[in-house]
Coordinates of C-alpha atoms in Angstrom, one line a residue:
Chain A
X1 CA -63.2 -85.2 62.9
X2 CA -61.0 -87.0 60.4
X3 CA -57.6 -85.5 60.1
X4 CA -57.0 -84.3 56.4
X5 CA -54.7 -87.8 55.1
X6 CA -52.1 -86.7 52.4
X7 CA -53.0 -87.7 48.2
X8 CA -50.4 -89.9 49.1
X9 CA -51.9 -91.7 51.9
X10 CA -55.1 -92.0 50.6
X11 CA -54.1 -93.8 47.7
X12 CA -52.4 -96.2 50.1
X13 CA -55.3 -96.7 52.0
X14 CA -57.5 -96.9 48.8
X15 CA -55.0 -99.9 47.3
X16 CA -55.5 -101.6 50.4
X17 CA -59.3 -101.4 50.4
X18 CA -59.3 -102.5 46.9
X19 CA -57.0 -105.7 47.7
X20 CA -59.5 -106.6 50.5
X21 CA -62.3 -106.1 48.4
X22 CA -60.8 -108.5 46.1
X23 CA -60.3 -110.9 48.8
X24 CA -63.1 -114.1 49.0
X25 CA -62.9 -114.6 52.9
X26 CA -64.4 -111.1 53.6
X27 CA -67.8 -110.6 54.1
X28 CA -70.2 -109.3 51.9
X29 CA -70.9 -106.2 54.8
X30 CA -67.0 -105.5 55.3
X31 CA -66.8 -105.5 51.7
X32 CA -69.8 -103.1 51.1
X33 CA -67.9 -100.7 53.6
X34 CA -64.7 -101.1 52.1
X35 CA -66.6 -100.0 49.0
X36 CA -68.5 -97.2 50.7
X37 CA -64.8 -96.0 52.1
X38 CA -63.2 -96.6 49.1
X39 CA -65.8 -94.2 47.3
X40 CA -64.7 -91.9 49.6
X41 CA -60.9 -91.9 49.3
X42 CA -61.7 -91.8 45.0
X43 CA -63.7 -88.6 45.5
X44 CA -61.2 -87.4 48.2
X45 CA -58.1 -87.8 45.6
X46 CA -60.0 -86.5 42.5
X47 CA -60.9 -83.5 44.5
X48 CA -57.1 -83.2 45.2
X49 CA -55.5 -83.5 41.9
X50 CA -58.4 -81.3 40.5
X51 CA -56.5 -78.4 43.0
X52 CA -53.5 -79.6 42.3
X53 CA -54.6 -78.6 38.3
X54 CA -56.1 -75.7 39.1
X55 CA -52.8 -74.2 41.1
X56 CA -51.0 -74.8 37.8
X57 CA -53.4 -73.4 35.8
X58 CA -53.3 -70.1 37.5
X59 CA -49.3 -70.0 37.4
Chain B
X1 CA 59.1 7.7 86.0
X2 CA 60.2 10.7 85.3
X3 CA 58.5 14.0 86.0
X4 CA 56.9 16.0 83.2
X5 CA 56.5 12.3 81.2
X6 CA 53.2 11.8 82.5
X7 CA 50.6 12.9 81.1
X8 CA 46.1 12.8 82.0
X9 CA 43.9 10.6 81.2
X10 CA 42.1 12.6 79.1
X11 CA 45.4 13.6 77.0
X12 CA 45.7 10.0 76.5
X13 CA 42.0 8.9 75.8
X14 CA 42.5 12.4 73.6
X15 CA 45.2 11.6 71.5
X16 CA 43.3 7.8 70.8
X17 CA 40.5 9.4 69.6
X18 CA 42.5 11.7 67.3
X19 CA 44.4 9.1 66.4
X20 CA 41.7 6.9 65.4
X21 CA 39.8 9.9 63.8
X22 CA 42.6 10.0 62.0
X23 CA 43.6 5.9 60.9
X24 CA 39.9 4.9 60.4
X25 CA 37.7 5.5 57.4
X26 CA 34.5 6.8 57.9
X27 CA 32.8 3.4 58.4
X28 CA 33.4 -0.3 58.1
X29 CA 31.4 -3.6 57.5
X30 CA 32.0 -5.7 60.5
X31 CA 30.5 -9.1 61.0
X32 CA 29.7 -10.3 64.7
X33 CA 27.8 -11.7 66.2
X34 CA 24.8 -10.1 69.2
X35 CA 25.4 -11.4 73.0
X36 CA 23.0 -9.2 74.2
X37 CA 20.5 -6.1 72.8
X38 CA 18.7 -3.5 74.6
X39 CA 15.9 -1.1 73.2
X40 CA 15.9 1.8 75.4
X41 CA 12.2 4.3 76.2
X42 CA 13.9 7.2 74.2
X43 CA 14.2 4.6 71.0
X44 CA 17.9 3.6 70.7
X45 CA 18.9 0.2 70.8
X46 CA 22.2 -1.0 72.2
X47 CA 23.8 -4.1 71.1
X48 CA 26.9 -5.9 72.4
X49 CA 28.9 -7.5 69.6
X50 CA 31.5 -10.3 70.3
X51 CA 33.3 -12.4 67.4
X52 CA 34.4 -15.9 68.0
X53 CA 36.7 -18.1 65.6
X54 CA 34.2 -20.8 65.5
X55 CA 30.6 -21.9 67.8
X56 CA 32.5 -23.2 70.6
X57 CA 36.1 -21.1 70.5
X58 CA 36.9 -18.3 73.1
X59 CA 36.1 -15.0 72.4
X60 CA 38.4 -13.3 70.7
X61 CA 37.0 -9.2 70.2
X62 CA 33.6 -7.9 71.7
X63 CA 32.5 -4.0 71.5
X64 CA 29.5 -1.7 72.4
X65 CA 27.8 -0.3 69.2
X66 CA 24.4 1.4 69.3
X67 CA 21.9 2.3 67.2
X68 CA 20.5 6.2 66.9
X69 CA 16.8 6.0 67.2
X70 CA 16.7 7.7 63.7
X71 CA 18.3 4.9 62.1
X72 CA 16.8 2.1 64.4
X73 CA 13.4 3.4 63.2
X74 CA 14.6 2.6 59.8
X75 CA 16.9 -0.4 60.2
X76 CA 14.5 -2.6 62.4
X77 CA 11.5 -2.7 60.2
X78 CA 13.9 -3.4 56.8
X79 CA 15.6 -6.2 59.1
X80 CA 12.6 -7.8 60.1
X81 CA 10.7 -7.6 56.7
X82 CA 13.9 -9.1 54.7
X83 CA 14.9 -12.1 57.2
X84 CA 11.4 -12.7 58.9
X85 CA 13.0 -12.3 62.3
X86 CA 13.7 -9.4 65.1
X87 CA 17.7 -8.7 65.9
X88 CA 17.9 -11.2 69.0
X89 CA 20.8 -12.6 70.5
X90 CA 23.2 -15.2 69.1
X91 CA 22.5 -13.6 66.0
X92 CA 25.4 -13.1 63.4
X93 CA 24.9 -9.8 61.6
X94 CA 26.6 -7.7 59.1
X95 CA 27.0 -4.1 60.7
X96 CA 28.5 -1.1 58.6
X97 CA 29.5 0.8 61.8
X98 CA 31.7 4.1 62.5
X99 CA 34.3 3.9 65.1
X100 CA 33.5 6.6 67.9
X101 CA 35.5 6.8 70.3
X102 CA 34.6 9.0 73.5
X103 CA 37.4 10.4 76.0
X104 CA 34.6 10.0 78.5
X105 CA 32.8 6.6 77.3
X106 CA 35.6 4.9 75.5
X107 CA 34.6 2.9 72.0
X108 CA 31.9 2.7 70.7
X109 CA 30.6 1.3 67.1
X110 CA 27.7 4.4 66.1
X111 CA 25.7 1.5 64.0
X112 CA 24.6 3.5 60.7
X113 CA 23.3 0.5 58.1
X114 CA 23.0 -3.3 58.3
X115 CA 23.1 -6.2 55.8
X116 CA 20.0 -8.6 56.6
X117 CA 21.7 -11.2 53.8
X118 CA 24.2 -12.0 55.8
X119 CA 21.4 -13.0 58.8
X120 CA 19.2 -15.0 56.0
X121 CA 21.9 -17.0 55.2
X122 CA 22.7 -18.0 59.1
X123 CA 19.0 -18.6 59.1
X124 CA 18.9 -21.2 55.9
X125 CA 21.9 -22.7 57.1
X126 CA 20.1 -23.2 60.6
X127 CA 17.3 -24.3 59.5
X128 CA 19.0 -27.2 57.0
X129 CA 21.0 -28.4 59.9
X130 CA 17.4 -28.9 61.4
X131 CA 16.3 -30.9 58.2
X132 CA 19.2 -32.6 58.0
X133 CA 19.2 -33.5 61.8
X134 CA 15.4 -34.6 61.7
X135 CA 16.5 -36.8 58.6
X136 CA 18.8 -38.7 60.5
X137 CA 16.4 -39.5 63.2
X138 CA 13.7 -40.5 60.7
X139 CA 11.5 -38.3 61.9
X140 CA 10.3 -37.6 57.9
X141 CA 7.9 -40.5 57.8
X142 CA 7.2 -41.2 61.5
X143 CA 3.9 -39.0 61.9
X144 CA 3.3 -40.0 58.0
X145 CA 2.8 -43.7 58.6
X146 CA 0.1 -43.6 60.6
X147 CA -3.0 -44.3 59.2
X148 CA -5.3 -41.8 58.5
X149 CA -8.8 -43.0 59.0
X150 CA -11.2 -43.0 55.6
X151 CA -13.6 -40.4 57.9
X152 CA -11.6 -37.6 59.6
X153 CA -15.1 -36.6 61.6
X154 CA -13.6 -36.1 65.4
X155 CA -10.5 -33.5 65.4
X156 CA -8.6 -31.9 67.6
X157 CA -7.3 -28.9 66.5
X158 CA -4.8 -26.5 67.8
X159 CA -4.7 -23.3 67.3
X160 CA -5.5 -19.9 68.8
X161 CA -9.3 -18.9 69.3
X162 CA -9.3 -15.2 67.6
X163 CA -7.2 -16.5 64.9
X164 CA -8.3 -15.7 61.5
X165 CA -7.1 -19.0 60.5
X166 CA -9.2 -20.9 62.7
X167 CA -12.3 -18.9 62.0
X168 CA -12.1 -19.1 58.3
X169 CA -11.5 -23.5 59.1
X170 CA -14.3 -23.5 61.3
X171 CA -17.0 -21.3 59.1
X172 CA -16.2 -23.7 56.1
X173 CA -16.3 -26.6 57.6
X174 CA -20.0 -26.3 59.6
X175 CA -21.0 -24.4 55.7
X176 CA -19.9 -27.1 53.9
X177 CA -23.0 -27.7 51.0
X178 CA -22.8 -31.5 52.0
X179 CA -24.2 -31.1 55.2
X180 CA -21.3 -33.3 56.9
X181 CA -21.0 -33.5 60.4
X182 CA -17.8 -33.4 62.5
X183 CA -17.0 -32.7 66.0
X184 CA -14.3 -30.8 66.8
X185 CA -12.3 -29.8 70.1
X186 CA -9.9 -27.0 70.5
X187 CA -6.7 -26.8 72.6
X188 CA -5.8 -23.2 72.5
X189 CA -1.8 -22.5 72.2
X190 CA 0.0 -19.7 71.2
X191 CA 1.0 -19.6 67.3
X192 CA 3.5 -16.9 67.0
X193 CA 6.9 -16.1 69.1
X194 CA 9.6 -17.5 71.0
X195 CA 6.8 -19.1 73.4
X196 CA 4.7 -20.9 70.4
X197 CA 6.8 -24.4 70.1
X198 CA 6.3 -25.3 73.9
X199 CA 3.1 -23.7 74.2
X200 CA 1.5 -25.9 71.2
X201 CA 3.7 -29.2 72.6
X202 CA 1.7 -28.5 75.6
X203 CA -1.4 -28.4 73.8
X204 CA -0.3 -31.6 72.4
X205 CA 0.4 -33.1 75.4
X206 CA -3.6 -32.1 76.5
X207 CA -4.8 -33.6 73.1
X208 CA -2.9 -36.5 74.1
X209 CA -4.6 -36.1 77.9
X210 CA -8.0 -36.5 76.0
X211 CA -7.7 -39.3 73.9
X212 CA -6.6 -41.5 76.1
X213 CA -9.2 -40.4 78.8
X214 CA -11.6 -41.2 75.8
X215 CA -10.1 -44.9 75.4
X216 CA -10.3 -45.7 79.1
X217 CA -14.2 -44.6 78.9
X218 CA -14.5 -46.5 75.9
X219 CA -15.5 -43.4 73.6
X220 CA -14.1 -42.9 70.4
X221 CA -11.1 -40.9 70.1
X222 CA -10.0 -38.0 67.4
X223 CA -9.2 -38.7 64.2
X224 CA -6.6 -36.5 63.6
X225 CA -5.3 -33.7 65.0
X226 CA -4.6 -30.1 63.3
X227 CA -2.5 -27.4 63.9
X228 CA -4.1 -24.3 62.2
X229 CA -2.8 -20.6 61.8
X230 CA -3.2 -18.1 59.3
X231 CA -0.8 -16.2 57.4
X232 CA 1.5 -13.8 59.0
X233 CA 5.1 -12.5 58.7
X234 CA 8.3 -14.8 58.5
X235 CA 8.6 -13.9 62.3
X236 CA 5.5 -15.0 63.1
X237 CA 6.1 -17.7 61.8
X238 CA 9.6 -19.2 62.6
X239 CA 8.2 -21.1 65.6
X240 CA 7.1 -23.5 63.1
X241 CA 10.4 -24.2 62.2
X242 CA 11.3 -25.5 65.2
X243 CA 13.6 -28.4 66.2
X244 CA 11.6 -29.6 69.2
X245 CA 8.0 -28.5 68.3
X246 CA 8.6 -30.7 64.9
X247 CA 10.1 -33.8 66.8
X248 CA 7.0 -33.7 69.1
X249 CA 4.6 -33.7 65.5
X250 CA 6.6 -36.4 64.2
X251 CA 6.5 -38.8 67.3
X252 CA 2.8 -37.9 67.9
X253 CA 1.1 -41.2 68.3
X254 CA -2.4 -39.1 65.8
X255 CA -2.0 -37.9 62.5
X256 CA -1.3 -34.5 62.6
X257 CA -2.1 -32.3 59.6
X258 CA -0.9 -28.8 59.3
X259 CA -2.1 -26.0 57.5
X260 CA 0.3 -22.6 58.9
X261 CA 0.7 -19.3 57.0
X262 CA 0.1 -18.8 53.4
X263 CA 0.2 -21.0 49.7
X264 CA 4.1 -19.8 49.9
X265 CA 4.6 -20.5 53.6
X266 CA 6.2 -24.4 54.1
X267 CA 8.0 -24.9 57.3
X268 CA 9.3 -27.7 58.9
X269 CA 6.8 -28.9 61.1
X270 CA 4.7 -29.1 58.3
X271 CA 7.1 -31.3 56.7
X272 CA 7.0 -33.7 59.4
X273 CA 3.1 -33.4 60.0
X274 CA 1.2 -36.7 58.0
X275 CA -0.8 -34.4 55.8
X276 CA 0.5 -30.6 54.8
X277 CA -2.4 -28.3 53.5
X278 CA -1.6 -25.0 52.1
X279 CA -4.2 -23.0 54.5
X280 CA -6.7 -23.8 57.6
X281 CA -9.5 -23.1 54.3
X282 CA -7.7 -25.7 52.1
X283 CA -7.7 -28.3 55.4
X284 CA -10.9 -28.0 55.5
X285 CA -11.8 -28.6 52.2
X286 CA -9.6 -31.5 51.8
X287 CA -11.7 -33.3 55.2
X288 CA -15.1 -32.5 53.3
X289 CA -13.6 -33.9 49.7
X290 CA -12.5 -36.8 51.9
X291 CA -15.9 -37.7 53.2
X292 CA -17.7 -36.7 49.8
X293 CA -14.6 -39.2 48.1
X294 CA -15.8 -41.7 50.5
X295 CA -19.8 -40.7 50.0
X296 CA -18.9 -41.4 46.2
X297 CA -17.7 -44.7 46.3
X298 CA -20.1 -45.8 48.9
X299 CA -22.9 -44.6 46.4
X300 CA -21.1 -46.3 43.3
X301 CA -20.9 -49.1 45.3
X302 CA -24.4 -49.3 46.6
X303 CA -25.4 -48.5 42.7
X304 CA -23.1 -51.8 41.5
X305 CA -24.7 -53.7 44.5
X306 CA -28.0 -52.6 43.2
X307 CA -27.3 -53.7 39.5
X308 CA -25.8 -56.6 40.5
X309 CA -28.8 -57.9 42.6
X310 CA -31.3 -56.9 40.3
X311 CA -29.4 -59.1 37.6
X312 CA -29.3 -61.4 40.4
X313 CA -33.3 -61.5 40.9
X314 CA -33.5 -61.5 36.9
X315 CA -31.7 -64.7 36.7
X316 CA -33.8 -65.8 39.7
X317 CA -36.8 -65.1 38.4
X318 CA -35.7 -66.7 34.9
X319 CA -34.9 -69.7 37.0
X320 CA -38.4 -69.9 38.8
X321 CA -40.0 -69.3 35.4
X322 CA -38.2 -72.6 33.6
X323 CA -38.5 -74.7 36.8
X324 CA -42.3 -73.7 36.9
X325 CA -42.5 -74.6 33.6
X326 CA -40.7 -78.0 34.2
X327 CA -43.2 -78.3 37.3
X328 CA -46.0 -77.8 34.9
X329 CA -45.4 -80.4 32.7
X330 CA -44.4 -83.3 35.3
X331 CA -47.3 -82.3 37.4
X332 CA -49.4 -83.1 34.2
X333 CA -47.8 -86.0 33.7
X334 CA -48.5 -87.0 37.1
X335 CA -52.2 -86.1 37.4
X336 CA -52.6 -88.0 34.4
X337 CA -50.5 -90.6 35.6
X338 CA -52.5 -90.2 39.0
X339 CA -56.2 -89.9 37.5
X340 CA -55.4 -93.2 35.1
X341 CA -54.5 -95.0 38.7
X342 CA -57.7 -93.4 40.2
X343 CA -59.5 -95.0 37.2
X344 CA -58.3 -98.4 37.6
X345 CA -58.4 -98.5 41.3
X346 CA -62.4 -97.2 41.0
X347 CA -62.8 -99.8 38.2
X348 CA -61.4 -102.8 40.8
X349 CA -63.5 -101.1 43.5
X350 CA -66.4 -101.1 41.8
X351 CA -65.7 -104.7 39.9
X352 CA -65.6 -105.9 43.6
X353 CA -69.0 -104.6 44.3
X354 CA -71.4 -107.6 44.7
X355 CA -74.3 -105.3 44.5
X356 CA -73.9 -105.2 40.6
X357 CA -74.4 -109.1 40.4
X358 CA -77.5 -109.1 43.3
X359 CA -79.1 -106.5 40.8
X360 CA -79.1 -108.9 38.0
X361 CA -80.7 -111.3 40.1
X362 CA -77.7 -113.9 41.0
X363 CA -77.6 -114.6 45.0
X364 CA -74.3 -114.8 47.1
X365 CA -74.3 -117.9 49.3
X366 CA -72.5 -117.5 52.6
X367 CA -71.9 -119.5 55.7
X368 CA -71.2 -118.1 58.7
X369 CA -70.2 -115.0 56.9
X370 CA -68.1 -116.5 54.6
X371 CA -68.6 -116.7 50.9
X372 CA -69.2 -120.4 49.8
X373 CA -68.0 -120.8 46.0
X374 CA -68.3 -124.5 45.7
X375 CA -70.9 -126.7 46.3
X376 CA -68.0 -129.4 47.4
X377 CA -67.6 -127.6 50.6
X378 CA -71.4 -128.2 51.6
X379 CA -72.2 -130.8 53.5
X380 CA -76.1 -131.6 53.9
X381 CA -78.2 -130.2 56.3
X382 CA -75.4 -127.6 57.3
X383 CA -77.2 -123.8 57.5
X384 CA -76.8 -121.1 54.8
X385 CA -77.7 -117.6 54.2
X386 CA -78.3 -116.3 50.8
X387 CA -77.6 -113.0 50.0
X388 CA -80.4 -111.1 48.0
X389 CA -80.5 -107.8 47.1
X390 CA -83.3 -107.3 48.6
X391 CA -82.4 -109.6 51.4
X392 CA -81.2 -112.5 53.2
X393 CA -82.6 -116.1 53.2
X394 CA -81.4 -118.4 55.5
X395 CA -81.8 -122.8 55.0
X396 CA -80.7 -125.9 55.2
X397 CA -78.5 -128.0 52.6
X398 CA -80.8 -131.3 51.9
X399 CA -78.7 -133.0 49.2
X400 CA -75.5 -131.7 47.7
X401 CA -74.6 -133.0 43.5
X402 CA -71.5 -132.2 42.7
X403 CA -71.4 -131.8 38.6
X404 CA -69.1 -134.7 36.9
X405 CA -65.9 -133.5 35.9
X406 CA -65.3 -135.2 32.4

């Protein structure tokens, strides 16, 4: 099971899958994974920051 | 010697006492002083006087006198109740006697009143040389400087069992409305007499015994120490004015606090003691006011600490409140901040998506899994795949045209 990354390293990861996304020499399956993965981190972060929100809404 | 000169004895002792009969008023004050007294069973009391030019000088006069047991009966009790003490030896008094003289027992001073004012004052001026002599040494403030602890819980208190002094100490101490506890040990010693000093320096010496059996064990010692009687005549008493018994207080490595006789009652050991009280009830009171003194300020204390944490926590929580709101804001900041950056990374993500373009029917050329973006880097008959969305095609370049550049 994938270890819970930090907001922080998700993004990281996320810019990186975005720069290879961009790149021409990858192939059009790596790049549809990078997408699917990428989709993932998005949602992952979102979901994060909407917490994030919520904890301050409750103070 | 001639014969018919001579004459008896008892013409001679005879003719004195006629002769003195005759010279002598009826009485005379004499001052002596007593080298030795002797109550007989039938009620008289003998004394022999002496008189001396000063304390250490030869004798120079010394006489029987006695005292009729109808006039002992009187004199004693007035003696005692006026100076505090019994007639004892060494004693300089002021006798108003009559000269008796007896063919058969020779002189004798019939003892018919005495002056106790004279006594008093050899007393006073005793007891001031003692003062004045403990002065010197500095034995005043020896037994004063100690320290006596904030607590006086552990005692040692000396003092006879039956007294009524140590009774009344003990019921107010363990009734005290406070609820206190204290632990205290007593070294009986005689409190009255000629016997008292040594017997409570002995009784010192056992306190002294104790606590040091209780720092070689590692227990706490006493506090203090107490020496407790109740009131009683200036006889009773006079032990307490003693030169040794007070040097042993005053050198006494505890505090010693006294409480002896009544309100009027101040002697010198009391003078020498660290603490003086009035009566065994007033020592007692003054060790529960200390601990209730103490109980006080710890309370007022505690109540300051209290006040001062709570205003503490206020500030605290003040704090917390203005760095949450602080938080607040730059966490909004942030998420905004963080969901603009999740915008625009999804946006490139999604830009990069080639599925968008095969949807709207363009095809991706690739060779060998590699995107091929110019028709310049086809040679013919070299093998493609073309990306549908659907699907992949794969053939062969026949002719490559490169579009003219103007």
């Amino acid at each position: 099971m994938e270890e819970k990354k930090t907001y922080e390293a998700s993004v990281k990861e996320l810019e990186t899958l975005v720069e290879r996304i961009e790149d021409p020499n990858r192939t059009f399956a790596e790049t549809m994974e990078d997408i699917r993965r990428g989709r993932e981190l998005v949602e992952q972060c979102r979901e994060m920051l909407r917490t994030t929100e919520s904890v301050i809404a409750k103070q | 010697m001639k014969n018919g000169s001579e004459i008896s004895l008892f013409s001679l002792c005879e003719q004195i006492r006629r002769h003195l009969a005759a010279s002598l008023p009826n009485y005379v004050w004499i001052r002596a002083e007593i080298n030795a007294i002797k109550e007989t069973a039938n009620g008289h009391c003998y004394l022999d006087l002496i008189d001396k030019e000063a304390e250490d000088a030869p004798l120079r006069a010394q006489a029987r006198a006695v005292v009729w047991s109808s006039t002992w009966r009187m004199l004693r009790p007035y003696f005692e109740s006026v100076t505090g003490r019994s007639l004892a030896v060494g004693m300089q008094v002021l006798l108003r006697v009559q000269v008796q003289y007896s063919e058969l027992y020779g002189l004798t001073l019939v003892v018919q009143d005495i002056d106790p004012s004279c006594t008093v004052g050899e007393e006073e001026l005793l007891r001031q040389r003692i003062l004045a002599r403990l002065k010197q040494e500095g034995m005043f403030e020896m037994n004063r400087t100690l320290p006596l602890p904030r607590l006086v819980r552990r005692v040692a208190v000396i003092s006879s069992e039956t007294a009524a002094g140590y009774l009344d100490f003990v019921r107010h101490l363990e009734g005290n409305e406070y609820g206190y506890a204290y632990e205290y040990t007593l070294f009986p010693a005689m409190m009255q007499g000629a016997e008292a000093p040594a017997s409570i320096e002995a009784a010192l010496d056992q306190v002294m015994a104790a606590e040091e059996a209780f720092v070689s064990e590692d227990r706490p010692g006493f506090d203090a120490v107490l020496i407790l009687r109740g009131g009683g005549s200036a006889t009773d008493l006079r032990c307490f004015d003693d030169y040794e018994l007070a040097v042993h207080v005053a050198q006494f490595p505890l505090p010693v606090l006294t409480a002896i006789g009544h309100e009027q009652d101040h002697h010198i050991v009391d003078m020498v003691a660290a603490r003086y009280l009035k009566t065994p009830t007033a020592l007692a009171h003054f060790l529960i006011e200390r601990i209730q003194q103490e109980e006080a300020m710890v309370l007022s204390l505690a109540a300051r600490l209290a006040l001062g944490v709570r205003s503490k926590l206020n500030e605290a929580h003040r704090e917390l409140d203005r760095m949450l709101q602080r938080m607040e804001v730059a966490m909004r900041l942030r998420l905004a901040r963080e969901t603009h950056r999740l915008d625009l990374l999804s946006q490139r993500l999604e830009g990069g998506n080639p599925s968008y373009l095969l949807e709207k029917g363009y095809a991706l050329v690739q060779q060998q899994g590699k995107k091929v973006a110019r028709a310049a880097a086809l040679q013919p008959e070299q093998e493609l795949e073309i990306q549908f969305l659907d699907g992949v095609v794969r053939c062969q370049v026949m002719e490559v045209t490169q579009k003219e550049t103007k």
